[in-house]
Coordinates of C-alpha atoms in Angstrom, one line a residue:
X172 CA 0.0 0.0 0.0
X173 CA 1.2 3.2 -0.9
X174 CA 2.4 5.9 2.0
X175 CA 0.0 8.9 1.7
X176 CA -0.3 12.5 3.8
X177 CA -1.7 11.3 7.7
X178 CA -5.4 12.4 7.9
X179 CA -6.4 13.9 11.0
X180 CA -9.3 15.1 12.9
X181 CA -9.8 18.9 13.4
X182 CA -10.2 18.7 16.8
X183 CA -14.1 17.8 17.4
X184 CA -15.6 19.7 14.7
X185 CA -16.3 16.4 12.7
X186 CA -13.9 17.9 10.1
X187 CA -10.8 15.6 8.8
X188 CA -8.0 17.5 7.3
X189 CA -4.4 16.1 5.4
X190 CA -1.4 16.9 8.3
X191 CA -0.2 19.1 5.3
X192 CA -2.1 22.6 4.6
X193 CA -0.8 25.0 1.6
X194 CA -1.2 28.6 2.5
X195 CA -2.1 31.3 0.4
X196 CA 0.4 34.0 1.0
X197 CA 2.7 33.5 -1.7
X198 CA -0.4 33.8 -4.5
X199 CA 0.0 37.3 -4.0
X200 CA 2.2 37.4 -7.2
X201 CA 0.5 37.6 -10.7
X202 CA -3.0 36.9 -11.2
X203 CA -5.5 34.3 -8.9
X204 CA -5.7 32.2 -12.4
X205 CA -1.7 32.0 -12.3
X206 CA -2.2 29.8 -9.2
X207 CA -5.0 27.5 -10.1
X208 CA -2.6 24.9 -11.4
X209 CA -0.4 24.6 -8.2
X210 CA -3.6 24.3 -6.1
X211 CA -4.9 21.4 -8.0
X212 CA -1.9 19.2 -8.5
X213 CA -1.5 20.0 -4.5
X214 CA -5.1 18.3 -3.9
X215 CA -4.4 16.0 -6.3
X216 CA -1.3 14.5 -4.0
X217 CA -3.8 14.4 -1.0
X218 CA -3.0 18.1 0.5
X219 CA -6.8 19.1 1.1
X220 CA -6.4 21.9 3.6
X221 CA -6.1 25.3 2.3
X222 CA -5.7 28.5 4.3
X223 CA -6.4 31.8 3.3
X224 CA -7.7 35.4 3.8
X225 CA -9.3 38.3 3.1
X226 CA -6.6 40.6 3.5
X227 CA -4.7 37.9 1.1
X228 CA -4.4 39.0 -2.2
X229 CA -5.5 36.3 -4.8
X230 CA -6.1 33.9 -1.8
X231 CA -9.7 33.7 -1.9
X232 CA -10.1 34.7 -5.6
X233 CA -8.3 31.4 -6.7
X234 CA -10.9 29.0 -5.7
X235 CA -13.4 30.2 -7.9
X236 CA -11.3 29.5 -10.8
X237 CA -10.6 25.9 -9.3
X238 CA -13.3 22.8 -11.0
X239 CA -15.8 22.1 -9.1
X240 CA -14.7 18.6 -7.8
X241 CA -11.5 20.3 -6.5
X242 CA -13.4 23.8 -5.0
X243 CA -15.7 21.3 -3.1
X244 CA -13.1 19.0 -1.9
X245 CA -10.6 21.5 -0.2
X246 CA -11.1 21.9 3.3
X247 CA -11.1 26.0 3.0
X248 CA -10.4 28.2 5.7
X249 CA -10.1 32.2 5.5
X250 CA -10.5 35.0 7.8
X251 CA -11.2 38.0 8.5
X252 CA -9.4 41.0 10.2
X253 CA -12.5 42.1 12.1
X254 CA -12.9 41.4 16.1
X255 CA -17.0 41.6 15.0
X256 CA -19.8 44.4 14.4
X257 CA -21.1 44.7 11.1
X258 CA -17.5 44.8 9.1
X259 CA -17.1 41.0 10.2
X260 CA -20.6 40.3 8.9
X261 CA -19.4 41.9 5.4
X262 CA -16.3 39.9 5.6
X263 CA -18.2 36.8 5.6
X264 CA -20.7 37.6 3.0
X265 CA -17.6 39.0 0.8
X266 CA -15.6 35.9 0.9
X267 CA -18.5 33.8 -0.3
X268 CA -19.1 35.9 -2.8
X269 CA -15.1 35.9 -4.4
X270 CA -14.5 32.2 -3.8
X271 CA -17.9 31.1 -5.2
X272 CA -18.7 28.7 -2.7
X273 CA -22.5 28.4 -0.6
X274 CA -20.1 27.8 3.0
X275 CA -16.8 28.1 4.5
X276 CA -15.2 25.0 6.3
X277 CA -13.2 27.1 8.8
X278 CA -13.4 31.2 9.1
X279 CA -11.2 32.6 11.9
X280 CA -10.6 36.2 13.2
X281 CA -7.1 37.3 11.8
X282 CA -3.9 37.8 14.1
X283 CA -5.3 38.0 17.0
X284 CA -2.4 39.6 19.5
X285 CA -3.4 40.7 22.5
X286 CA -5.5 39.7 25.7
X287 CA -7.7 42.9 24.8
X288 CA -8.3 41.8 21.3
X289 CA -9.3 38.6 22.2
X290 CA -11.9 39.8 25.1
X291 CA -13.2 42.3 21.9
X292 CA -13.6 38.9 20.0
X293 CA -16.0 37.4 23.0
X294 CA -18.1 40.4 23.9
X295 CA -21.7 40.7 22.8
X296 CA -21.5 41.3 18.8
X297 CA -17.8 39.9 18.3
X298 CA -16.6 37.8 16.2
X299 CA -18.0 34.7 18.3
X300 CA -21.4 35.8 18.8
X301 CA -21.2 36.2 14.7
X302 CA -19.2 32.7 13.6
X303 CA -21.7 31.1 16.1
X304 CA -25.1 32.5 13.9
X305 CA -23.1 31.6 11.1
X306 CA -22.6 28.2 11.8
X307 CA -25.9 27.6 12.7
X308 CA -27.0 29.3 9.5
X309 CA -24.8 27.1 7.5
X310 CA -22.5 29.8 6.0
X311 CA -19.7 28.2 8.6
X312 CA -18.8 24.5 9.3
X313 CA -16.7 25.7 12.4
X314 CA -14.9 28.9 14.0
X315 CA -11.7 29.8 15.3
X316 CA -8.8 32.4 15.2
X317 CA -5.5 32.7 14.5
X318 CA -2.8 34.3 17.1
X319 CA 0.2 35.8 17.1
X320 CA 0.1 36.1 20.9
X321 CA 1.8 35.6 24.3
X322 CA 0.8 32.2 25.6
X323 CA -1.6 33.3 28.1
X324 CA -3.9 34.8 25.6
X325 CA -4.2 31.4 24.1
X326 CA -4.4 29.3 26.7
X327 CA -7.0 31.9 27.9
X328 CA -9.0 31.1 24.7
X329 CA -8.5 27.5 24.4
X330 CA -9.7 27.1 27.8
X331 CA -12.9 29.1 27.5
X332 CA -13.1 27.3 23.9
X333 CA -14.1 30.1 22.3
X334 CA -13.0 29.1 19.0
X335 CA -13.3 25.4 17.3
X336 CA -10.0 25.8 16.1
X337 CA -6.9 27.7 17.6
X338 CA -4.0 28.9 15.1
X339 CA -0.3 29.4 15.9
X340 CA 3.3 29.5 15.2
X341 CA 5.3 26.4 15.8
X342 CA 8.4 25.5 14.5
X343 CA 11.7 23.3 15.7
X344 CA 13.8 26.6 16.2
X345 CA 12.2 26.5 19.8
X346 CA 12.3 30.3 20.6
X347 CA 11.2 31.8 17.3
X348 CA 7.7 33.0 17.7
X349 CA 6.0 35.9 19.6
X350 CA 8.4 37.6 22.3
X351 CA 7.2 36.7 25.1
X352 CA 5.9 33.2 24.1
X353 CA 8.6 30.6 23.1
X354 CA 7.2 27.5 21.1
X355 CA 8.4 25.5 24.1
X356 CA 5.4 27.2 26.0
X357 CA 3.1 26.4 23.0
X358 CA 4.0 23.1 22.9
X359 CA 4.2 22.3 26.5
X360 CA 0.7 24.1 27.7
X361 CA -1.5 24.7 24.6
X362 CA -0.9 21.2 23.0
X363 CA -2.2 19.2 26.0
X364 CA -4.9 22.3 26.8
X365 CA -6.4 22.1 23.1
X366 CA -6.5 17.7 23.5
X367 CA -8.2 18.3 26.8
X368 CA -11.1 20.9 25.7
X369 CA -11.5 19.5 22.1
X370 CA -9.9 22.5 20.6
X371 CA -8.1 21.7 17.0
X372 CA -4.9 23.1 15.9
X373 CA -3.4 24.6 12.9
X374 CA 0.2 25.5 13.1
X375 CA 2.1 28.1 10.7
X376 CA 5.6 29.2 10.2
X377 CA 7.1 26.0 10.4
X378 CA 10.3 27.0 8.7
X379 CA 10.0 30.5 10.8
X380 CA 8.1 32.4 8.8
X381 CA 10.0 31.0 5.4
X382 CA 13.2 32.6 7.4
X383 CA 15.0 28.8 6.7
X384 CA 14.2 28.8 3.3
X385 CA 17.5 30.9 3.0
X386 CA 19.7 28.5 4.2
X387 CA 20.5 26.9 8.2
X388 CA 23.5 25.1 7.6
X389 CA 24.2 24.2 11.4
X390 CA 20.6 22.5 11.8
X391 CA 21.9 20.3 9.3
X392 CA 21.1 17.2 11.4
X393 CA 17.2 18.0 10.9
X394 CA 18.4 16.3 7.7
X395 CA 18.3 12.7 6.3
X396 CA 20.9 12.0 3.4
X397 CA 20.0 8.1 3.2
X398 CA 16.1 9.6 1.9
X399 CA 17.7 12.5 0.3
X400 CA 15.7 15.5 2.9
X401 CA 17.3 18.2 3.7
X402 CA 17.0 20.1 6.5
X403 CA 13.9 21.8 5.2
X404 CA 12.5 18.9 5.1
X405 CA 13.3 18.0 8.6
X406 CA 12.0 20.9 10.1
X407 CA 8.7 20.0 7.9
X408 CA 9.0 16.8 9.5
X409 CA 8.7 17.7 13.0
X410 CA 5.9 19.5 12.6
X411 CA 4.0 16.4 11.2
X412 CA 5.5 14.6 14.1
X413 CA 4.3 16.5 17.0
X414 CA 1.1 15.0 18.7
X415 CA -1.9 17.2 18.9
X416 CA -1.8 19.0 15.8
X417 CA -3.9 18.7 13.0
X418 CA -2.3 20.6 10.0
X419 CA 0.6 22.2 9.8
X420 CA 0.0 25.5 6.7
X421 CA 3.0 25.7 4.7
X422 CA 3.0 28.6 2.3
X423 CA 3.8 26.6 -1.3
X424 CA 5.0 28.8 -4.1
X425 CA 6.2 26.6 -7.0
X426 CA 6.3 23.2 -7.8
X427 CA 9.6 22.5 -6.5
X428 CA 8.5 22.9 -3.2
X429 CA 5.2 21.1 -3.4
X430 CA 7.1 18.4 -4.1
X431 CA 9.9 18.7 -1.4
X432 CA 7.0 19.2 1.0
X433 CA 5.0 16.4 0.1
X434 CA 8.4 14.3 -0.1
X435 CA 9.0 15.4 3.4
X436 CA 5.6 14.7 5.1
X437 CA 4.0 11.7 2.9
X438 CA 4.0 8.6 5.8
X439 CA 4.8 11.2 8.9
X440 CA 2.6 10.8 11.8
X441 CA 3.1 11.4 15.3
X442 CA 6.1 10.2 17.1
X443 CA 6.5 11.8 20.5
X444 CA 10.1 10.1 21.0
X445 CA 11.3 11.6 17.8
X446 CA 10.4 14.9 18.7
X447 CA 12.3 15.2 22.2
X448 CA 15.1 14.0 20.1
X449 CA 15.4 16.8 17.5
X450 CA 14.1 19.3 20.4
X451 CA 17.3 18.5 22.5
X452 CA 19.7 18.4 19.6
X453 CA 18.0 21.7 19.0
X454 CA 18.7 22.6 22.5
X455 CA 22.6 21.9 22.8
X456 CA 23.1 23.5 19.1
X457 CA 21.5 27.3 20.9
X458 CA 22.7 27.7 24.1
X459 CA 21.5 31.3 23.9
X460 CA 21.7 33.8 26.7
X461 CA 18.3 35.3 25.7
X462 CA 15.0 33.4 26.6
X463 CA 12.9 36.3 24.4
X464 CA 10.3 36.6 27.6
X465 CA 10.3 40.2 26.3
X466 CA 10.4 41.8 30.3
X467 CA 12.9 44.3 28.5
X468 CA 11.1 45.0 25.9
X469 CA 9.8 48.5 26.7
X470 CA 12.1 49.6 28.8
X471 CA 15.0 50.4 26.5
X472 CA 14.9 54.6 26.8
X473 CA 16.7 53.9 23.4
X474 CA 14.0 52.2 22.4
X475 CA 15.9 48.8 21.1
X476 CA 14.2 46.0 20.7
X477 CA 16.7 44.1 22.3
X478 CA 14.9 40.5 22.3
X479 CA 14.8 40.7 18.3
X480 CA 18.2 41.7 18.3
X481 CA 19.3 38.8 20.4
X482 CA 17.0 36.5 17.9
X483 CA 19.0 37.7 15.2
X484 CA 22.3 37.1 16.7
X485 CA 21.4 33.6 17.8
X486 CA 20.4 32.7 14.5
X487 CA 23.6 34.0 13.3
X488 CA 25.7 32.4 15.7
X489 CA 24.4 29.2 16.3
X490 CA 22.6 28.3 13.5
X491 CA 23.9 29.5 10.1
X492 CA 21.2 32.0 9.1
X493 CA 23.7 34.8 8.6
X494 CA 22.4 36.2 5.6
X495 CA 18.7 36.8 6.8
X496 CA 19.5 37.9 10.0
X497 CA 22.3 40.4 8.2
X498 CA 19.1 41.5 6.1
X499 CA 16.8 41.8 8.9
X500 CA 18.8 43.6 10.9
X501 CA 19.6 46.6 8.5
X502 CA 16.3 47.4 8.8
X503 CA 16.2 47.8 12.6
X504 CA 15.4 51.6 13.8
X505 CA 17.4 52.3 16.1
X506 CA 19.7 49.3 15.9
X507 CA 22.1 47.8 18.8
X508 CA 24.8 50.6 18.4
X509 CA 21.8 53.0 20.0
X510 CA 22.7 51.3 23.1
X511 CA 23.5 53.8 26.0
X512 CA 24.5 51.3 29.0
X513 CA 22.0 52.7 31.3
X514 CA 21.3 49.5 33.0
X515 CA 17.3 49.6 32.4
X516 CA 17.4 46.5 30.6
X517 CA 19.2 44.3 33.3
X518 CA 16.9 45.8 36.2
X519 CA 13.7 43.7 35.1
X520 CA 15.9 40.8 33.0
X521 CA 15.4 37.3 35.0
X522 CA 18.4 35.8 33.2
X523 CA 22.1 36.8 34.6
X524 CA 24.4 37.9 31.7
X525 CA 25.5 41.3 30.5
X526 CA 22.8 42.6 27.8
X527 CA 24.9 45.8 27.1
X528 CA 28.3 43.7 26.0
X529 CA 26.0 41.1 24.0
X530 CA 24.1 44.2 22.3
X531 CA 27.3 45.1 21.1
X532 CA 28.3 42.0 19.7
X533 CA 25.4 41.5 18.3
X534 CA 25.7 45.1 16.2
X535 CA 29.6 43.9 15.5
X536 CA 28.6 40.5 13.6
X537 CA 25.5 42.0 12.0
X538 CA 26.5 45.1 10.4
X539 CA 27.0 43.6 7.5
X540 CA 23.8 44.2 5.6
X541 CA 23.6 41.3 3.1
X542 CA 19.9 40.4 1.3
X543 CA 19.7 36.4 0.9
X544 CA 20.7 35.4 -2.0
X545 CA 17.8 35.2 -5.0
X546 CA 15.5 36.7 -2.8
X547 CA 12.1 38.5 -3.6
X548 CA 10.6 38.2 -0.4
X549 CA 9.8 40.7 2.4
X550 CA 9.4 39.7 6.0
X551 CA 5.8 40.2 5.5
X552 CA 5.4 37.9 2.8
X553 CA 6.7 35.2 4.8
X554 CA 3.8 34.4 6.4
X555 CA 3.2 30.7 6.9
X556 CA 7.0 29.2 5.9

């Protein structure tokens, strides 16, 4: 029998989705036909969840240009940008409209990021109130949002289960997500909270945020040269791997990668053991001062953000990533060098090492401002990598 994608249930919505998602963020290139033909042949290898947005551009557009047998098929999910009111109705009605379809599998609130835009989502005429009437309507097959938030916010939400379906960052780095909410703390607390409440998960930025796609060459033993996977396809791996999740949303540009992808996760289920094994590896390779809790984050008078600085350094130093963190940090305003010594920083930091000296190296092996080699993407278009 042939080794296909691991089909999973989306948490207890009585939807099954593919442990594979393509996301939508790299369609914004060209026209929505453009992508038609990449979105089929990625359904036709068994990859039947699809993520998408409003604020995407081509992302919902594509599907109606998609046959019928593939349009039904997908397991869709888009969102809006709205908390609720009447704009989040409009959303709705508007993404019906452009993707040509009588429903919506999943729609989710967009990037939620704060506790306070989370409560706006729960009170009387949010988003909830509205997916809910929705849902019973028809128009939705389940709810859910997507954050960009510290941990508590999510647990928060998981725990009231306010959504269907919670959305997140995850990703074998370890400590490249929100400040303030490292993936161990995602994978620690809100995997076994979301099991426990019946609360399914979509993860994105597997390859943080498309940031490996420019090369990692210390994590090379997320790689398996006796399969031919490199350590893309490692990282994809361990995504797959990680009990609890249901998809993991890769943003898919070309063929090439479809294929890499697929060649990465076809046969992958869950396997705990392997996991812990790749997360220590991961461990030992970044024994980085810096735990990004972000309790400096707003009290540089400078006004530095020092816990992306040290992100940057660590990926330079420890894993390889030289060239994008060179790029990302030329475009840091003000940048390390702003550093005045005041001592602000290490007041509130729980961690004992000396922020100033490591600001400075930081700005030392950095300065060099180098864009990643046969790059056309921005930070922002990075989104699910």
């Amino acid at each position: 029998m042939a080794l296909a994608l691991d089909r999973r249930p989306l948490g207890k919505t009585g939807i099954e989705v593919s442990a594979m998602g393509i996301g939508s963020s790299p369609f914004r290139h060209g026209a929505a036909a453009d992508w038609v033909g990449l979105l089929e042949e990625a359904y036709d290898c068994g990859i039947t969840y699809y993520d998408t947005a409003r604020s995407y551009v081509n992302g919902e557009a594509v599907i109606a240009h998609l046959p019928p047998s593939v349009r039904d098929g997908l397991i869709i999910a888009t969102k809006t940008g709205a908390r609720g009111g009447p704009h989040c109705l409009r959303d709705l009605q508007a993404s019906l409209r452009t993707m040509g379809r009588d429903h919506i599998d999943l729609w989710m609130t967009h990037m939620v990021e704060t506790m306070r835009e989370y409560e706006l989502c729960t009170e009387l005429g949010g988003f909830c109130d509205v997916a809910v009437a929705a849902r019973t309507a028809g128009l939705v097959r389940a709810t859910g949002a997507s954050f960009h938030a510290p941990t508590e916010v999510i647990l928060r939400a998981i725990e009231e289960r306010a959504f269907d379906v919670v959305m997140f960052p995850f990703n074998v780095l370890g400590r490249e997500t929100v400040f303030g909410a490292p993936i161990s703390d995602y994978r620690d607390r809100l995997l076994p909270a979301a099991r426990a409440n019946g609360v399914g998960v979509v993860v994105m930025k597997v390859l943080a945020g498309g940031e490996m796609k420019h090369g990692a060459p210390r994590l090379g033993f997320l790689a398996d040269p006796a399969t031919g996977q490199d350590t893309l396809s490692g990282a994809i791996r361990y995504a797959l791997m990680q009990p609890g999740i249901a998809t993991a949303v890769l943003g898919i540009a070309n063929r090439t990668e479809l294929r890499r992808n697929l060649a990465a996760g076809i046969g992958v289920g869950p396997d705990p053991e392997a996991c812990r094994t790749l997360e220590a590896r991961v461990a030992v390779a970044s024994p980085g001062e810096c735990t990004r809790c972000a309790a400096c984050l707003d009290v540089c008078p400078e006004g530095i953000e020092i816990p992306k600085v040290f992100r940057l350094l660590d990926q330079d130093r420890f894993f390889g990533m030289t060239g994008i963190a060179r790029f990302k940090y030329a475009r840091m305003q003000p940048d390390a060098s702003a550093c005045a010594r005041c001592g602000k920083c290490a007041e509130v930091c729980p961690e004992d090492f000396d922020i100033a000296r490591l600001l400075q190296l930081a700005h030392v092996r950095l300065t060099q401002a180098t864009r990643p080699a046969g790059s056309r993407q921005t930070e922002e278009e990075n989104t699910h990598g």
